Amino acid sequence: MGRLQLHNLTKVFSSGDNRIVAVDDLDVTVEDGEFLVLVGPSGCGKSTTLRCIAGLERVSTGQITLDGRDITDKKPKERDMAMVFQNYALYPHMTVRENIGYGLKITSDLSSDEIGSRVEDTARLLEIEDLLDKEPSDLSGGQQQRVALGRAIIREPEVFLMDEPLSNLDAKLRTTMRTEIQQLQQDMDITTIYVTHDQTEAMTMGDRIAVLDGGELQQIDEPLDCYHRPNNRFVAGFIGSPSMNFLSVRRDGDQLTHDAFEYTLSETTLDDLRDTDVNLTLGIRPEHIELAGGDHRNAIPTTIEVVEPMGEVTYGYFEIGETTYTVSVEGERRLEAGQDVHVVFPERKIHLFDGDTGDAVKNSELDEPAETVRV
Ligand code: ATP
């Protein structure tokens, strides 16, 4: 079992008068067998959180428990966790076989025959049997990362901790390894905490995502909930690529006023708003913007400045006021630079955030839940 809990975890780094709160009062429960992704921009405290969990960093205040046992002050090797780093950290003068088996050799009473057979099993699982007698310098980045995974897997820990394990790999290999790690994690059913700054990895790999900013937890939810129902403007802007578009507006009665347009709200949306919701940010995802005729309610005239065909979709960039925004249309539709259009932000799909705190006031409405695809 591996139910990991962080209770008000705080980590402060101090040197002289300088005080950095790297992790701020984090309360997170990772269920047994769950794959949790910690995601956020550089410096938001992801690695420090992981290092506290691994026991490589002393926590300032708070508690870490594994299946209810307090492990806050336990040494790393007493925690039954295995960590995989970005830089592989393989021993350069050992073969792959020795690298994978080394951890067991120094931490267990297993005989060398038993260790040898577990190394072979692990190598088979990772499809690197033919590399066992090579040294790390003979391996590609992807192969080295597989060996690093092997070293973690062979220990059969209660928890895997992974710190940006794919960021040294090229884009194609990253995609392949992403799927492999997910598959392995599902097969082994081991609680996993995976750190990344890449929102695509977070969206595609995690059972749930914990989004951090400035050491503070912004949201912990299933990926699609973070995408469609962000708690605040930070999560809305961080999750999703290209990012959500944001426009500062003021509300006067049923009108949202921007320097360049006015937008009339319906009763349904007004019901969600408080009288104090005056200074707002309107958010709209690129794929939710419609290009329509000028007679459409709330249509805003503009010009497509730049077109980026991606194949499956095409991105168009247009300006409202001085700011550039993005629309995404199906790849089969033609969009041309210089084309005059009217953009419409369908009311069901807009988000409204408090202009001061950034908290979500209204999120987009989801269509009827899609039926699960059956084959
Ligand atoms: P990245 O993606 O760039 O690795 P991160 O989200 O993992 O970033 P951390 O490495 O956890 O962020 O750092 C969080 C904050 O703590 C940063 O402001 C960082 O400068 C600071 N920090 C981290 N380690 C130390 C340290 N040993 N001493 C002082 N400050 C530190």
mmCIF file of C-alpha atoms and ligand atoms in Angstrom:
data_model
loop_
_atom_site.group_PDB
_atom_site.id
_atom_site.type_symbol
_atom_site.label_atom_id
_atom_site.label_comp_id
_atom_site.label_asym_id
_atom_site.label_seq_id
_atom_site.Cartn_x
_atom_site.Cartn_y
_atom_site.Cartn_z
ATOM 1 C CA MET A 1 0.000 0.000 0.000
ATOM 2 C CA GLY A 2 1.238 3.514 -0.684
ATOM 3 C CA ARG A 3 -1.143 6.267 0.380
ATOM 4 C CA LEU A 4 0.995 9.353 0.692
ATOM 5 C CA GLN A 5 -0.155 12.474 2.502
ATOM 6 C CA LEU A 6 1.415 15.904 2.828
ATOM 7 C CA HIS A 7 -0.018 17.779 5.793
ATOM 8 C CA ASN A 8 0.624 21.545 5.714
ATOM 9 C CA LEU A 9 4.060 20.925 4.236
ATOM 10 C CA THR A 10 6.207 24.061 4.259
ATOM 11 C CA LYS A 11 9.824 24.464 3.222
ATOM 12 C CA VAL A 12 11.671 27.735 3.787
ATOM 13 C CA PHE A 13 15.237 28.339 2.595
ATOM 14 C CA SER A 14 17.019 31.029 4.628
ATOM 15 C CA SER A 15 20.431 32.531 4.085
ATOM 16 C CA GLY A 16 21.220 35.730 6.019
ATOM 17 C CA ASP A 17 18.230 38.070 5.648
ATOM 18 C CA ASN A 18 17.021 36.202 2.595
ATOM 19 C CA ARG A 19 14.006 33.963 3.128
ATOM 20 C CA ILE A 20 12.475 31.937 0.307
ATOM 21 C CA VAL A 21 9.240 30.071 0.947
ATOM 22 C CA ALA A 22 9.715 27.338 -1.657
ATOM 23 C CA VAL A 23 6.723 25.228 -0.536
ATOM 24 C CA ASP A 24 3.863 26.951 1.229
ATOM 25 C CA ASP A 25 1.431 24.990 3.407
ATOM 26 C CA LEU A 26 0.825 22.162 0.976
ATOM 27 C CA ASP A 27 -1.998 19.751 1.788
ATOM 28 C CA VAL A 28 -2.161 16.861 -0.661
ATOM 29 C CA THR A 29 -3.287 13.230 -0.497
ATOM 30 C CA VAL A 30 -2.045 10.807 -3.145
ATOM 31 C CA GLU A 31 -4.091 7.627 -3.128
ATOM 32 C CA ASP A 32 -2.520 4.159 -3.303
ATOM 33 C CA GLY A 33 -1.631 3.409 -6.932
ATOM 34 C CA GLU A 34 -2.446 6.927 -8.108
ATOM 35 C CA PHE A 35 -0.357 8.824 -10.673
ATOM 36 C CA LEU A 36 -0.171 12.436 -9.484
ATOM 37 C CA VAL A 37 1.597 15.062 -11.589
ATOM 38 C CA LEU A 38 3.039 18.134 -9.864
ATOM 39 C CA VAL A 39 3.132 20.877 -12.469
ATOM 40 C CA GLY A 40 3.934 24.580 -12.518
ATOM 41 C CA PRO A 41 6.397 27.130 -13.866
ATOM 42 C CA SER A 42 10.097 27.181 -13.008
ATOM 43 C CA GLY A 43 10.688 28.002 -9.346
ATOM 44 C CA CYS A 44 7.154 27.136 -8.156
ATOM 45 C CA GLY A 45 8.473 24.534 -5.692
ATOM 46 C CA LYS A 46 7.882 21.235 -7.540
ATOM 47 C CA SER A 47 11.360 19.770 -7.058
ATOM 48 C CA THR A 48 11.582 20.957 -3.461
ATOM 49 C CA THR A 49 8.271 19.233 -2.694
ATOM 50 C CA LEU A 50 9.537 16.012 -4.267
ATOM 51 C CA ARG A 51 12.864 16.259 -2.440
ATOM 52 C CA CYS A 52 11.019 16.703 0.887
ATOM 53 C CA ILE A 53 8.967 13.587 0.124
ATOM 54 C CA ALA A 54 12.139 11.659 -0.741
ATOM 55 C CA GLY A 55 13.845 12.831 2.463
ATOM 56 C CA LEU A 56 16.557 14.705 0.582
ATOM 57 C CA GLU A 57 15.365 18.010 2.069
ATOM 58 C CA ARG A 58 14.317 18.637 5.691
ATOM 59 C CA VAL A 59 10.819 20.080 5.935
ATOM 60 C CA SER A 60 10.447 23.373 7.847
ATOM 61 C CA THR A 61 6.973 22.632 9.188
ATOM 62 C CA GLY A 62 4.277 20.076 8.440
ATOM 63 C CA GLN A 63 4.169 16.332 8.204
ATOM 64 C CA ILE A 64 4.519 13.589 5.595
ATOM 65 C CA THR A 65 2.748 10.280 6.155
ATOM 66 C CA LEU A 66 2.820 7.029 4.188
ATOM 67 C CA ASP A 67 -0.161 4.785 4.952
ATOM 68 C CA GLY A 68 -0.655 6.763 8.136
ATOM 69 C CA ARG A 69 2.968 6.295 9.331
ATOM 70 C CA ASP A 70 4.799 9.548 10.017
ATOM 71 C CA ILE A 71 7.913 9.508 7.823
ATOM 72 C CA THR A 72 8.739 13.234 8.086
ATOM 73 C CA ASP A 73 12.070 12.667 9.803
ATOM 74 C CA LYS A 74 12.976 9.283 8.323
ATOM 75 C CA LYS A 75 16.163 8.901 6.316
ATOM 76 C CA PRO A 76 15.694 8.528 2.537
ATOM 77 C CA LYS A 77 16.559 4.828 2.556
ATOM 78 C CA GLU A 78 13.991 4.146 5.291
ATOM 79 C CA ARG A 79 11.121 5.539 3.185
ATOM 80 C CA ASP A 80 10.648 2.757 0.616
ATOM 81 C CA MET A 81 10.613 5.191 -2.273
ATOM 82 C CA ALA A 82 12.589 5.188 -5.516
ATOM 83 C CA MET A 83 13.465 8.349 -7.381
ATOM 84 C CA VAL A 84 14.162 8.908 -11.074
ATOM 85 C CA PHE A 85 15.929 12.129 -12.046
ATOM 86 C CA GLN A 86 16.189 14.169 -15.223
ATOM 87 C CA ASN A 87 19.924 13.503 -15.613
ATOM 88 C CA TYR A 88 19.650 9.691 -15.225
ATOM 89 C CA ALA A 89 22.494 9.673 -12.627
ATOM 90 C CA LEU A 90 23.869 6.308 -13.804
ATOM 91 C CA TYR A 91 27.232 5.036 -12.577
ATOM 92 C CA PRO A 92 29.450 5.544 -15.642
ATOM 93 C CA HIS A 93 31.869 2.661 -15.041
ATOM 94 C CA MET A 94 29.254 0.023 -14.306
ATOM 95 C CA THR A 95 27.446 -2.001 -16.939
ATOM 96 C CA VAL A 96 23.690 -1.675 -17.330
ATOM 97 C CA ARG A 97 23.341 -4.976 -15.418
ATOM 98 C CA GLU A 98 25.405 -3.628 -12.503
ATOM 99 C CA ASN A 99 23.633 -0.251 -12.571
ATOM 100 C CA ILE A 100 20.212 -1.857 -12.308
ATOM 101 C CA GLY A 101 21.232 -4.349 -9.612
ATOM 102 C CA TYR A 102 23.398 -2.028 -7.495
ATOM 103 C CA GLY A 103 20.615 -0.636 -5.297
ATOM 104 C CA LEU A 104 19.434 -4.122 -4.326
ATOM 105 C CA LYS A 105 22.996 -5.275 -3.713
ATOM 106 C CA ILE A 106 23.607 -2.614 -1.076
ATOM 107 C CA THR A 107 20.153 -2.416 0.512
ATOM 108 C CA SER A 108 18.889 -6.023 0.523
ATOM 109 C CA ASP A 109 19.987 -9.468 1.702
ATOM 110 C CA LEU A 110 19.190 -11.066 -1.655
ATOM 111 C CA SER A 111 21.770 -13.475 -3.072
ATOM 112 C CA SER A 112 23.602 -12.476 -6.230
ATOM 113 C CA ASP A 113 21.624 -15.130 -8.152
ATOM 114 C CA GLU A 114 18.330 -13.638 -6.992
ATOM 115 C CA ILE A 115 19.494 -10.116 -7.843
ATOM 116 C CA GLY A 116 20.680 -11.355 -11.252
ATOM 117 C CA SER A 117 17.296 -12.856 -12.012
ATOM 118 C CA ARG A 118 15.443 -9.678 -10.908
ATOM 119 C CA VAL A 119 17.740 -7.591 -13.129
ATOM 120 C CA GLU A 120 16.836 -9.848 -16.075
ATOM 121 C CA ASP A 121 13.101 -9.543 -15.307
ATOM 122 C CA THR A 122 13.341 -5.762 -15.060
ATOM 123 C CA ALA A 123 15.332 -5.519 -18.291
ATOM 124 C CA ARG A 124 12.708 -7.663 -20.046
ATOM 125 C CA LEU A 125 9.946 -5.368 -18.797
ATOM 126 C CA LEU A 126 11.785 -2.339 -20.192
ATOM 127 C CA GLU A 127 12.889 -4.185 -23.364
ATOM 128 C CA ILE A 128 16.577 -3.517 -22.762
ATOM 129 C CA GLU A 129 17.793 -7.143 -22.342
ATOM 130 C CA ASP A 130 20.309 -6.719 -25.160
ATOM 131 C CA LEU A 131 21.905 -3.722 -23.437
ATOM 132 C CA LEU A 132 22.708 -5.436 -20.135
ATOM 133 C CA ASP A 133 26.440 -5.742 -20.732
ATOM 134 C CA LYS A 134 26.955 -2.255 -22.156
ATOM 135 C CA GLU A 135 28.126 0.813 -20.245
ATOM 136 C CA PRO A 136 26.082 4.032 -20.039
ATOM 137 C CA SER A 137 28.373 5.867 -22.479
ATOM 138 C CA ASP A 138 27.347 3.340 -25.186
ATOM 139 C CA LEU A 139 23.658 4.157 -24.767
ATOM 140 C CA SER A 140 21.344 6.781 -26.268
ATOM 141 C CA GLY A 141 19.503 9.204 -23.991
ATOM 142 C CA GLY A 142 16.302 7.164 -24.201
ATOM 143 C CA GLN A 143 18.141 3.940 -23.351
ATOM 144 C CA GLN A 144 19.881 5.601 -20.396
ATOM 145 C CA GLN A 145 16.528 6.817 -19.113
ATOM 146 C CA ARG A 146 15.155 3.263 -19.366
ATOM 147 C CA VAL A 147 18.094 2.021 -17.275
ATOM 148 C CA ALA A 148 17.391 4.749 -14.712
ATOM 149 C CA LEU A 149 13.761 3.570 -14.610
ATOM 150 C CA GLY A 150 15.004 0.001 -14.231
ATOM 151 C CA ARG A 151 17.005 0.953 -11.160
ATOM 152 C CA ALA A 152 13.854 2.364 -9.591
ATOM 153 C CA ILE A 153 11.528 -0.446 -10.664
ATOM 154 C CA ILE A 154 13.709 -3.325 -9.448
ATOM 155 C CA ARG A 155 13.341 -2.148 -5.868
ATOM 156 C CA GLU A 156 9.543 -2.534 -6.023
ATOM 157 C CA PRO A 157 9.098 0.543 -3.834
ATOM 158 C CA GLU A 158 5.842 1.786 -2.344
ATOM 159 C CA VAL A 159 6.230 5.118 -4.113
ATOM 160 C CA PHE A 160 7.954 6.275 -7.310
ATOM 161 C CA LEU A 161 9.190 9.844 -7.395
ATOM 162 C CA MET A 162 10.068 11.200 -10.839
ATOM 163 C CA ASP A 163 11.647 14.626 -11.381
ATOM 164 C CA GLU A 164 11.331 15.754 -15.018
ATOM 165 C CA PRO A 165 12.557 12.327 -16.198
ATOM 166 C CA LEU A 166 11.911 13.012 -19.879
ATOM 167 C CA SER A 167 13.209 16.537 -20.354
ATOM 168 C CA ASN A 168 16.597 15.483 -21.783
ATOM 169 C CA LEU A 169 14.964 13.472 -24.569
ATOM 170 C CA ASP A 170 13.982 14.708 -28.018
ATOM 171 C CA ALA A 171 10.313 15.452 -28.679
ATOM 172 C CA LYS A 172 9.460 12.177 -30.423
ATOM 173 C CA LEU A 173 11.135 9.972 -27.841
ATOM 174 C CA ARG A 174 9.481 11.974 -25.076
ATOM 175 C CA THR A 175 6.074 11.119 -26.479
ATOM 176 C CA THR A 176 6.937 7.410 -26.684
ATOM 177 C CA MET A 177 8.434 7.300 -23.196
ATOM 178 C CA ARG A 178 5.431 9.170 -21.829
ATOM 179 C CA THR A 179 3.178 6.324 -22.907
ATOM 180 C CA GLU A 180 5.637 3.693 -21.668
ATOM 181 C CA ILE A 181 5.906 5.219 -18.208
ATOM 182 C CA GLN A 182 2.115 5.445 -17.972
ATOM 183 C CA GLN A 183 1.773 1.814 -19.032
ATOM 184 C CA LEU A 184 4.420 0.657 -16.560
ATOM 185 C CA GLN A 185 2.840 2.609 -13.749
ATOM 186 C CA GLN A 186 -0.577 1.114 -14.504
ATOM 187 C CA ASP A 187 0.822 -2.410 -14.711
ATOM 188 C CA MET A 188 2.815 -2.077 -11.484
ATOM 189 C CA ASP A 189 0.087 -0.082 -9.710
ATOM 190 C CA ILE A 190 2.621 1.863 -7.660
ATOM 191 C CA THR A 191 1.817 5.312 -6.258
ATOM 192 C CA THR A 192 3.719 7.806 -8.410
ATOM 193 C CA ILE A 193 4.483 11.493 -8.088
ATOM 194 C CA TYR A 194 5.783 12.972 -11.301
ATOM 195 C CA VAL A 195 7.218 16.494 -11.529
ATOM 196 C CA THR A 196 7.149 18.446 -14.775
ATOM 197 C CA HIS A 197 6.854 22.028 -16.014
ATOM 198 C CA ASP A 198 5.265 20.695 -19.209
ATOM 199 C CA GLN A 199 1.491 21.034 -19.151
ATOM 200 C CA THR A 200 1.115 18.492 -21.980
ATOM 201 C CA GLU A 201 2.842 15.819 -19.873
ATOM 202 C CA ALA A 202 0.628 16.776 -16.960
ATOM 203 C CA MET A 203 -2.567 16.596 -19.009
ATOM 204 C CA THR A 204 -1.747 13.313 -20.696
ATOM 205 C CA MET A 205 -0.105 11.333 -17.892
ATOM 206 C CA GLY A 206 -1.717 12.200 -14.598
ATOM 207 C CA ASP A 207 -4.739 10.599 -12.947
ATOM 208 C CA ARG A 208 -4.795 13.980 -11.244
ATOM 209 C CA ILE A 209 -2.748 17.144 -11.577
ATOM 210 C CA ALA A 210 -1.580 19.393 -8.742
ATOM 211 C CA VAL A 211 -0.860 22.871 -10.118
ATOM 212 C CA LEU A 212 1.597 24.937 -8.066
ATOM 213 C CA ASP A 213 2.510 28.603 -8.236
ATOM 214 C CA GLY A 214 4.822 30.410 -5.836
ATOM 215 C CA GLY A 215 4.968 27.303 -3.622
ATOM 216 C CA GLU A 216 1.170 27.311 -3.189
ATOM 217 C CA LEU A 217 -1.311 24.734 -4.444
ATOM 218 C CA GLN A 218 -3.650 26.356 -6.979
ATOM 219 C CA GLN A 219 -5.746 23.321 -7.852
ATOM 220 C CA ILE A 220 -5.654 19.545 -7.567
ATOM 221 C CA ASP A 221 -8.049 17.793 -9.918
ATOM 222 C CA GLU A 222 -8.408 15.464 -12.863
ATOM 223 C CA PRO A 223 -6.740 16.923 -15.976
ATOM 224 C CA LEU A 224 -9.963 17.789 -17.803
ATOM 225 C CA ASP A 225 -11.388 19.492 -14.711
ATOM 226 C CA CYS A 226 -8.292 21.706 -14.496
ATOM 227 C CA TYR A 227 -8.783 22.479 -18.189
ATOM 228 C CA HIS A 228 -12.519 23.165 -18.204
ATOM 229 C CA ARG A 229 -13.092 24.277 -14.612
ATOM 230 C CA PRO A 230 -9.945 26.107 -13.511
ATOM 231 C CA ASN A 231 -10.050 27.514 -9.971
ATOM 232 C CA ASN A 232 -8.405 30.707 -11.071
ATOM 233 C CA ARG A 233 -6.802 32.624 -13.885
ATOM 234 C CA PHE A 234 -3.361 31.145 -13.194
ATOM 235 C CA VAL A 235 -4.538 27.556 -13.743
ATOM 236 C CA ALA A 236 -6.619 28.655 -16.749
ATOM 237 C CA GLY A 237 -3.550 30.217 -18.370
ATOM 238 C CA PHE A 238 -1.087 27.477 -17.448
ATOM 239 C CA ILE A 239 -3.110 24.438 -18.518
ATOM 240 C CA GLY A 240 -3.825 24.286 -22.252
ATOM 241 C CA SER A 241 -1.734 25.071 -25.302
ATOM 242 C CA PRO A 242 -2.143 27.517 -26.955
ATOM 243 C CA SER A 243 -3.167 29.334 -23.789
ATOM 244 C CA MET A 244 -6.562 30.711 -22.943
ATOM 245 C CA ASN A 245 -7.100 34.292 -24.185
ATOM 246 C CA PHE A 246 -7.684 36.913 -21.474
ATOM 247 C CA LEU A 247 -9.355 40.316 -21.840
ATOM 248 C CA SER A 248 -9.811 42.882 -19.066
ATOM 249 C CA VAL A 249 -13.424 44.055 -18.870
ATOM 250 C CA ARG A 250 -15.677 46.063 -16.547
ATOM 251 C CA ARG A 251 -19.224 45.039 -15.851
ATOM 252 C CA ASP A 252 -22.012 47.580 -15.795
ATOM 253 C CA GLY A 253 -25.370 45.830 -15.318
ATOM 254 C CA ASP A 254 -25.630 43.252 -18.087
ATOM 255 C CA GLN A 255 -22.822 44.798 -20.154
ATOM 256 C CA LEU A 256 -19.165 43.840 -20.146
ATOM 257 C CA THR A 257 -17.181 46.791 -21.425
ATOM 258 C CA HIS A 258 -13.766 46.540 -23.030
ATOM 259 C CA ASP A 259 -11.935 49.448 -24.734
ATOM 260 C CA ALA A 260 -12.758 47.899 -28.102
ATOM 261 C CA PHE A 261 -16.193 46.256 -27.632
ATOM 262 C CA GLU A 262 -19.241 45.718 -25.477
ATOM 263 C CA TYR A 263 -20.599 42.292 -24.605
ATOM 264 C CA THR A 264 -24.141 41.699 -23.392
ATOM 265 C CA LEU A 265 -24.616 38.980 -20.780
ATOM 266 C CA SER A 266 -27.746 36.863 -20.512
ATOM 267 C CA GLU A 267 -29.745 36.309 -17.324
ATOM 268 C CA THR A 268 -28.194 32.851 -16.908
ATOM 269 C CA THR A 269 -24.695 34.276 -16.557
ATOM 270 C CA LEU A 270 -25.859 37.248 -14.498
ATOM 271 C CA ASP A 271 -27.339 34.805 -11.985
ATOM 272 C CA ASP A 272 -23.786 33.500 -11.330
ATOM 273 C CA LEU A 273 -22.367 36.966 -10.664
ATOM 274 C CA ARG A 274 -22.343 38.967 -7.454
ATOM 275 C CA ASP A 275 -23.015 42.733 -7.435
ATOM 276 C CA THR A 276 -19.360 43.230 -6.525
ATOM 277 C CA ASP A 277 -18.172 41.461 -9.689
ATOM 278 C CA VAL A 278 -17.356 44.616 -11.641
ATOM 279 C CA ASN A 279 -13.659 44.432 -12.408
ATOM 280 C CA LEU A 280 -13.355 41.151 -14.345
ATOM 281 C CA THR A 281 -11.158 39.215 -16.742
ATOM 282 C CA LEU A 282 -12.923 37.434 -19.580
ATOM 283 C CA GLY A 283 -11.231 34.188 -20.615
ATOM 284 C CA ILE A 284 -11.900 32.207 -23.793
ATOM 285 C CA ARG A 285 -10.030 29.182 -25.151
ATOM 286 C CA PRO A 286 -8.813 29.467 -28.769
ATOM 287 C CA GLU A 287 -10.957 26.511 -29.912
ATOM 288 C CA HIS A 288 -14.113 28.073 -28.471
ATOM 289 C CA ILE A 289 -13.888 31.291 -30.486
ATOM 290 C CA GLU A 290 -16.235 31.309 -33.477
ATOM 291 C CA LEU A 291 -15.759 33.223 -36.692
ATOM 292 C CA ALA A 292 -19.176 34.549 -37.650
ATOM 293 C CA GLY A 293 -21.031 37.228 -39.569
ATOM 294 C CA GLY A 294 -21.198 40.797 -38.246
ATOM 295 C CA ASP A 295 -24.901 40.482 -37.439
ATOM 296 C CA HIS A 296 -24.159 37.956 -34.669
ATOM 297 C CA ARG A 297 -24.807 39.226 -31.135
ATOM 298 C CA ASN A 298 -21.530 40.270 -29.453
ATOM 299 C CA ALA A 299 -19.518 39.938 -32.698
ATOM 300 C CA ILE A 300 -16.206 41.819 -32.669
ATOM 301 C CA PRO A 301 -14.669 42.945 -35.999
ATOM 302 C CA THR A 302 -10.954 42.251 -36.454
ATOM 303 C CA THR A 303 -8.417 40.996 -39.000
ATOM 304 C CA ILE A 304 -6.513 37.708 -39.038
ATOM 305 C CA GLU A 305 -2.874 38.851 -39.003
ATOM 306 C CA VAL A 306 -0.951 35.575 -39.050
ATOM 307 C CA VAL A 307 -2.007 32.006 -39.880
ATOM 308 C CA GLU A 308 -0.282 28.861 -38.586
ATOM 309 C CA PRO A 309 -1.560 25.638 -40.192
ATOM 310 C CA MET A 310 -0.709 22.701 -37.902
ATOM 311 C CA GLY A 311 -2.504 20.063 -40.012
ATOM 312 C CA GLU A 312 -5.196 18.886 -37.631
ATOM 313 C CA VAL A 313 -5.991 22.489 -36.604
ATOM 314 C CA THR A 314 -5.065 25.952 -37.840
ATOM 315 C CA TYR A 315 -4.200 28.819 -35.505
ATOM 316 C CA GLY A 316 -5.093 32.376 -36.469
ATOM 317 C CA TYR A 317 -3.725 35.415 -34.633
ATOM 318 C CA PHE A 318 -5.756 38.624 -34.450
ATOM 319 C CA GLU A 319 -5.698 41.830 -32.431
ATOM 320 C CA ILE A 320 -8.270 43.457 -30.217
ATOM 321 C CA GLY A 321 -6.909 46.808 -29.072
ATOM 322 C CA GLU A 322 -3.138 46.384 -28.811
ATOM 323 C CA THR A 323 -3.169 42.746 -27.722
ATOM 324 C CA THR A 324 -2.828 39.658 -29.904
ATOM 325 C CA TYR A 325 -5.204 36.739 -29.375
ATOM 326 C CA THR A 326 -5.434 33.239 -30.811
ATOM 327 C CA VAL A 327 -8.269 31.406 -32.515
ATOM 328 C CA SER A 328 -8.065 27.721 -33.404
ATOM 329 C CA VAL A 329 -10.140 26.294 -36.264
ATOM 330 C CA GLU A 330 -10.347 22.813 -37.792
ATOM 331 C CA GLY A 331 -7.423 22.160 -40.133
ATOM 332 C CA GLU A 332 -9.721 21.611 -43.086
ATOM 333 C CA ARG A 333 -11.103 25.149 -42.838
ATOM 334 C CA ARG A 334 -9.236 27.817 -44.770
ATOM 335 C CA LEU A 335 -8.033 30.876 -42.912
ATOM 336 C CA GLU A 336 -5.989 33.557 -44.631
ATOM 337 C CA ALA A 337 -3.694 36.285 -43.371
ATOM 338 C CA GLY A 338 -5.274 39.681 -44.017
ATOM 339 C CA GLN A 339 -8.809 38.232 -43.889
ATOM 340 C CA ASP A 340 -11.379 40.489 -42.183
ATOM 341 C CA VAL A 341 -13.504 38.498 -39.747
ATOM 342 C CA HIS A 342 -15.891 38.870 -36.832
ATOM 343 C CA VAL A 343 -14.929 36.901 -33.759
ATOM 344 C CA VAL A 344 -17.596 35.695 -31.349
ATOM 345 C CA PHE A 345 -16.992 34.463 -27.813
ATOM 346 C CA PRO A 346 -19.974 32.131 -27.234
ATOM 347 C CA GLU A 347 -21.384 32.945 -23.836
ATOM 348 C CA ARG A 348 -21.591 29.302 -22.728
ATOM 349 C CA LYS A 349 -17.858 28.999 -23.307
ATOM 350 C CA ILE A 350 -16.534 32.136 -21.663
ATOM 351 C CA HIS A 351 -14.825 32.152 -18.283
ATOM 352 C CA LEU A 352 -14.958 35.148 -15.966
ATOM 353 C CA PHE A 353 -12.302 35.743 -13.318
ATOM 354 C CA ASP A 354 -12.205 38.298 -10.539
ATOM 355 C CA GLY A 355 -9.964 41.064 -11.937
ATOM 356 C CA ASP A 356 -8.174 41.511 -8.598
ATOM 357 C CA THR A 357 -7.851 38.039 -7.061
ATOM 358 C CA GLY A 358 -7.975 36.009 -10.295
ATOM 359 C CA ASP A 359 -10.497 33.598 -8.735
ATOM 360 C CA ALA A 360 -12.927 31.992 -11.172
ATOM 361 C CA VAL A 361 -16.374 33.605 -11.001
ATOM 362 C CA LYS A 362 -17.864 31.660 -13.905
ATOM 363 C CA ASN A 363 -16.407 28.756 -15.875
ATOM 364 C CA SER A 364 -17.354 27.542 -19.325
ATOM 365 C CA GLU A 365 -20.280 25.172 -19.598
ATOM 366 C CA LEU A 366 -19.543 21.658 -20.770
ATOM 367 C CA ASP A 367 -21.614 20.085 -23.489
ATOM 368 C CA GLU A 368 -23.473 16.903 -22.552
ATOM 369 C CA PRO A 369 -20.882 14.438 -21.230
ATOM 370 C CA ALA A 370 -19.585 12.521 -24.232
ATOM 371 C CA GLU A 371 -20.336 8.827 -24.281
ATOM 372 C CA THR A 372 -17.320 6.613 -23.749
ATOM 373 C CA VAL A 373 -16.095 5.345 -27.083
ATOM 374 C CA ARG A 374 -16.688 1.598 -27.305
ATOM 375 C CA VAL A 375 -15.062 -0.634 -29.876
HETATM 376 P P1 ATP B 1 12.421 24.140 -11.784
HETATM 377 O O1 ATP B 1 11.345 23.636 -12.691
HETATM 378 O O2 ATP B 1 13.146 25.335 -12.359
HETATM 379 O O3 ATP B 1 13.330 23.074 -11.266
HETATM 380 P P2 ATP B 1 10.864 24.065 -9.344
HETATM 381 O O4 ATP B 1 9.416 24.349 -9.496
HETATM 382 O O5 ATP B 1 11.265 22.638 -9.210
HETATM 383 O O6 ATP B 1 11.680 24.775 -10.511
HETATM 384 P P3 ATP B 1 12.312 24.472 -6.902
HETATM 385 O O7 ATP B 1 13.601 23.976 -7.465
HETATM 386 O O8 ATP B 1 11.581 23.598 -5.973
HETATM 387 O O9 ATP B 1 11.337 24.904 -8.082
HETATM 388 O O10 ATP B 1 12.602 25.879 -6.191
HETATM 389 C C1 ATP B 1 11.578 26.630 -5.525
HETATM 390 C C2 ATP B 1 12.211 27.895 -4.964
HETATM 391 O O11 ATP B 1 13.136 27.558 -3.945
HETATM 392 C C3 ATP B 1 12.976 28.711 -5.997
HETATM 393 O O12 ATP B 1 12.787 30.065 -5.713
HETATM 394 C C4 ATP B 1 14.409 28.293 -5.756
HETATM 395 O O13 ATP B 1 15.289 29.326 -6.124
HETATM 396 C C5 ATP B 1 14.417 28.052 -4.254
HETATM 397 N N1 ATP B 1 15.406 27.049 -3.850
HETATM 398 C C6 ATP B 1 15.430 25.737 -4.219
HETATM 399 N N2 ATP B 1 16.459 25.090 -3.637
HETATM 400 C C7 ATP B 1 17.101 26.011 -2.867
HETATM 401 C C8 ATP B 1 18.236 25.947 -2.003
HETATM 402 N N3 ATP B 1 18.908 24.804 -1.788
HETATM 403 N N4 ATP B 1 18.605 27.095 -1.369
HETATM 404 C C9 ATP B 1 17.916 28.230 -1.545
HETATM 405 N N5 ATP B 1 16.833 28.361 -2.339
HETATM 406 C C10 ATP B 1 16.429 27.262 -2.988
#
